[in-house]
GROMACS .gro file of C-alpha atoms in nm:
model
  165
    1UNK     CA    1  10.454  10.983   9.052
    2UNK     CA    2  10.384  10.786   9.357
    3UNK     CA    3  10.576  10.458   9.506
    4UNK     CA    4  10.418  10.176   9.663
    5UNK     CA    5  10.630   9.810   9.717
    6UNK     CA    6  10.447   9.504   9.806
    7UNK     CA    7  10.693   9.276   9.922
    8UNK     CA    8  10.669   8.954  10.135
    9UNK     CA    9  10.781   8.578  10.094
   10UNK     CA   10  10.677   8.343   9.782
   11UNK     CA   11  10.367   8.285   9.842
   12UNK     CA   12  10.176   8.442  10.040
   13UNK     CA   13   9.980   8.687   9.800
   14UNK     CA   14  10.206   8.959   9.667
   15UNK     CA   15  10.112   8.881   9.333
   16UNK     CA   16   9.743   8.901   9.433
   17UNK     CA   17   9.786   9.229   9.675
   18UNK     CA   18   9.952   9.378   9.319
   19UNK     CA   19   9.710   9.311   9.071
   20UNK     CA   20   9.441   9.422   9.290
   21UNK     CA   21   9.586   9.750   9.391
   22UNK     CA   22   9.674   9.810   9.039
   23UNK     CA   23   9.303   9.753   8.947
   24UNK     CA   24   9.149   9.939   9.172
   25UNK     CA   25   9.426  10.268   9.116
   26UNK     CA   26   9.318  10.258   8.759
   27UNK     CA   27   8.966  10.187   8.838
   28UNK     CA   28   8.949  10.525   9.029
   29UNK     CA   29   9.106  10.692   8.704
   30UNK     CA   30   9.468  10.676   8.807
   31UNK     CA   31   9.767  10.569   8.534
   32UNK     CA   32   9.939  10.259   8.682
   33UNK     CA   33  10.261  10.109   8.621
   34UNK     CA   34  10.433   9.823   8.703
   35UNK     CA   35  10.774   9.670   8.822
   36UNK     CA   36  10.792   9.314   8.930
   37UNK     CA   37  11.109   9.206   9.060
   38UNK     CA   38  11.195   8.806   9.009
   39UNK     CA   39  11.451   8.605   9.166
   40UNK     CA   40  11.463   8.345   8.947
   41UNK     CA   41  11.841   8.247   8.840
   42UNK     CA   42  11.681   8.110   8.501
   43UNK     CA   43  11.465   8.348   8.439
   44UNK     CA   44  11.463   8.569   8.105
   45UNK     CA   45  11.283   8.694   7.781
   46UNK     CA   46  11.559   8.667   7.579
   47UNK     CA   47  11.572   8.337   7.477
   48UNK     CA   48  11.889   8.259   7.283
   49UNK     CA   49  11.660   8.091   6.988
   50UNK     CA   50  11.430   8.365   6.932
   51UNK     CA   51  11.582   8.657   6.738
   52UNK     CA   52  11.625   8.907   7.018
   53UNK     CA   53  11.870   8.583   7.174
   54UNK     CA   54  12.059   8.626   6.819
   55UNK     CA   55  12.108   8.987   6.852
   56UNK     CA   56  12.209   8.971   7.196
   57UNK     CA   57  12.527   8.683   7.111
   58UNK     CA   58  12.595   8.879   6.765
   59UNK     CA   59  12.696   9.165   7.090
   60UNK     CA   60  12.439   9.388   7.123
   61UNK     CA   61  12.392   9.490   7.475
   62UNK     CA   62  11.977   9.608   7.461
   63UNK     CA   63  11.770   9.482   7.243
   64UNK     CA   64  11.429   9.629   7.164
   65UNK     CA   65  11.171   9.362   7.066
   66UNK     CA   66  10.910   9.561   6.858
   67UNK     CA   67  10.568   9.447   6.821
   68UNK     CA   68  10.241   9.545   6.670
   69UNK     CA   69  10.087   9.599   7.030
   70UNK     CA   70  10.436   9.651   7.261
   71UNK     CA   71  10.760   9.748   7.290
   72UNK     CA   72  11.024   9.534   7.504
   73UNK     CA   73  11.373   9.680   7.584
   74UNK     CA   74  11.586   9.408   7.686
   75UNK     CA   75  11.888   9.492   7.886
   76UNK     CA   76  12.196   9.283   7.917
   77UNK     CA   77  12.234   9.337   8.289
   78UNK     CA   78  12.032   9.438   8.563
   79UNK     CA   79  11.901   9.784   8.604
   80UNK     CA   80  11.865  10.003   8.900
   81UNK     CA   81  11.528  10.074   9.058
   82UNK     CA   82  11.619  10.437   8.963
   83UNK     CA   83  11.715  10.353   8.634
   84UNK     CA   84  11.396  10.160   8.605
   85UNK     CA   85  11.164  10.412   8.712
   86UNK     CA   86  11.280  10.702   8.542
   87UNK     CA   87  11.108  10.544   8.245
   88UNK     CA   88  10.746  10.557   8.399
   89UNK     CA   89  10.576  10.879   8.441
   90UNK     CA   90  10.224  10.724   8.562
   91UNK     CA   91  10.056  10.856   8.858
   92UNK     CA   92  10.108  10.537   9.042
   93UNK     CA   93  10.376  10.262   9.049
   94UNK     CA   94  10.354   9.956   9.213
   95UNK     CA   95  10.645   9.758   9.272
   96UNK     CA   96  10.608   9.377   9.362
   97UNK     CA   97  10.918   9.219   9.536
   98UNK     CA   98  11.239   9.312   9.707
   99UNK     CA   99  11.361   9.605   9.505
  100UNK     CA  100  11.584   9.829   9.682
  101UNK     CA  101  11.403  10.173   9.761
  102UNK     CA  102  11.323  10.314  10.048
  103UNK     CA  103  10.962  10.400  10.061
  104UNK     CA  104  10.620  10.305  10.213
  105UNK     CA  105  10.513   9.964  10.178
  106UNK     CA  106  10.287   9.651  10.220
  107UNK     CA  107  10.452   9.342  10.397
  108UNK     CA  108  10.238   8.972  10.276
  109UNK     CA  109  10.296   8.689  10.498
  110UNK     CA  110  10.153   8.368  10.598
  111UNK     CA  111  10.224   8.442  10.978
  112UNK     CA  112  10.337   8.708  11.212
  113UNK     CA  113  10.695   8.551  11.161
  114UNK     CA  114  10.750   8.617  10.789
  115UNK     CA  115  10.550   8.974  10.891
  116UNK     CA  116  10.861   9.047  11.116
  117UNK     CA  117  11.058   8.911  10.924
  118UNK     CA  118  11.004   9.180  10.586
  119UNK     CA  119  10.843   9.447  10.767
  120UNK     CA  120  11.078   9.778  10.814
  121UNK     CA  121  11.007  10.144  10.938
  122UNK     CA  122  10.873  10.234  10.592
  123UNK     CA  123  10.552   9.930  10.673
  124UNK     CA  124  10.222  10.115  10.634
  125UNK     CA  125  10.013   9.775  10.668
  126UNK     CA  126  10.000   9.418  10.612
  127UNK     CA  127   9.796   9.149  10.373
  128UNK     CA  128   9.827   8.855  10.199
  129UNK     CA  129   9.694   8.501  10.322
  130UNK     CA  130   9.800   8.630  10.691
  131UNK     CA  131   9.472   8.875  10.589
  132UNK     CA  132   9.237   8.587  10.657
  133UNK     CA  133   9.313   8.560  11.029
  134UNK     CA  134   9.395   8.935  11.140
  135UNK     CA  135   9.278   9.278  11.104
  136UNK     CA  136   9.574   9.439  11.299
  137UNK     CA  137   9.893   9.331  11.366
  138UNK     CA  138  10.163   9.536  11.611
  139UNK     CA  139   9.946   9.857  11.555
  140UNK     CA  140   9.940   9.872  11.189
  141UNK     CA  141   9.635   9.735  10.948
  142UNK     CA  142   9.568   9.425  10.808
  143UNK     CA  143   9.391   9.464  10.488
  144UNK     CA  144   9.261   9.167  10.269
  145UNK     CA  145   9.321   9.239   9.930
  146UNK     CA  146   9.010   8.981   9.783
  147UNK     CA  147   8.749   9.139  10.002
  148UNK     CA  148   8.853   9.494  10.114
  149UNK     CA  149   9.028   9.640   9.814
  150UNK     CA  150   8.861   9.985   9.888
  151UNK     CA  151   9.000  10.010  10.214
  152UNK     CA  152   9.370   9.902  10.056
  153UNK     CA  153   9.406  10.159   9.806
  154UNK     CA  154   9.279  10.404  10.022
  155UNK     CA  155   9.591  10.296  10.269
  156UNK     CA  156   9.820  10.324   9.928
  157UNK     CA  157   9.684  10.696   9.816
  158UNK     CA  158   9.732  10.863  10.145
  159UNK     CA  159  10.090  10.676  10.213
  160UNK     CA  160  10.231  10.616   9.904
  161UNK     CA  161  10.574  10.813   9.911
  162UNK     CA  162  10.605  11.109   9.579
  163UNK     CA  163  10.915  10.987   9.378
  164UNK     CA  164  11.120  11.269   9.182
  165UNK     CA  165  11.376  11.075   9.091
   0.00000   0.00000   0.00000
C-alpha cells in the first residue's frame, strides 16, 4: 500500500487536490482509500439521539453502525494513523489533513506563505488555489489539480512512500 498526505490550510483546495487524486488513482485501475482528518471540536457521527449515541452512553466504547450498503466503526477516542491504516489494504491511500506520518506529500496554499508555512522535507509538490498563479515554487512543482490531474497523479505514483505498517 502506498501513502500520500495532502495537507495545507482551510481552504485552499485540499479537499479538491483529494478527490481528484483519488479519481484519477482509481480511474487508472488502482484501489483507493481514504482518511480525512477534521479538526472540528464538534464534530462527530455519533449523535447522542441516534441509536449508535444510545449505545455509546449505555458504555460501549465502539460501536459498529451496520447498514444495507456500509459498515461504520465508531470509536470512543481517537485512533492512531497506524491504527487507522492497518485497516486498509488498497493500493493507494490518500490522507487529507494534518495526520501525523512521515511520508511524501502535497502542501495547498493560497500563497507562498502558508506554502512555507506546511511544507517539510517529505514536500514532493504544491497545489491548491496557489496552482492558479505558479508552476514552480522553491524548485519543486506546482500542479493544478482542476486542469492537470494527469500530471498530479503521475507526481503521487512515482513518490508516494510504500507503507508496511
Amino acid at each position: 500500500m502506498k501513502i500520500i498526505v495532502i495537507k495545507g490550510y482551510s481552504k485552499t483546495g485540499k479537499t479538491t487536490v483529494c478527490t481528484s487524486v483519488i479519481s484519477e488513482l482509481a480511474r487508472r485501475g488502482y484501489s483507493v482509500g481514504s482518511v480525512k482528518d477534521i479538526h472540528f471540536e464538534g464534530f462527530t457521527l455519533d449523535n447522542e439521539n441516534e441509536d449508535t449515541g444510545k449505545h455509546r452512553k449505555a458504555g460501549a466504547s465502539t460501536v459498529t453502525a451496520l447498514g444495507i450498503y456500509e459498515t461504520d466503526i465508531m470509536y470512543g477516542k481517537r485512533l492512531d494513523i497506524k491504527e487507522i491504516l492497518s485497516h486498509y489494504d488498497e493500493d493507494f491511500v490518500v490522507c487529507e489533513g494534518g495526520v501525523d506520518l512521515s511520508c511524501p506529500n502535497i502542501v495547498t496554499g493560497k500563497d507562498k506563505q502558508q506554502l512555507d508555512d506546511r511544507r517539510d522535507e517529505n514536500t514532493i509538490g504544491f497545489s491548491g488555489i496557489i496552482a492558479e498563479e505558479l508552476s514552480e515554487y522553491d524548485g519543486l512543482p506546482v500542479i493544478n489539480a482542476l486542469t492537470d490531474i494527469g500530471a498530479l497523479v503521475d507526481l503521487t505514483e512515482k513518490n508516494a512512500a510504500e507503507y508496511d505498517g
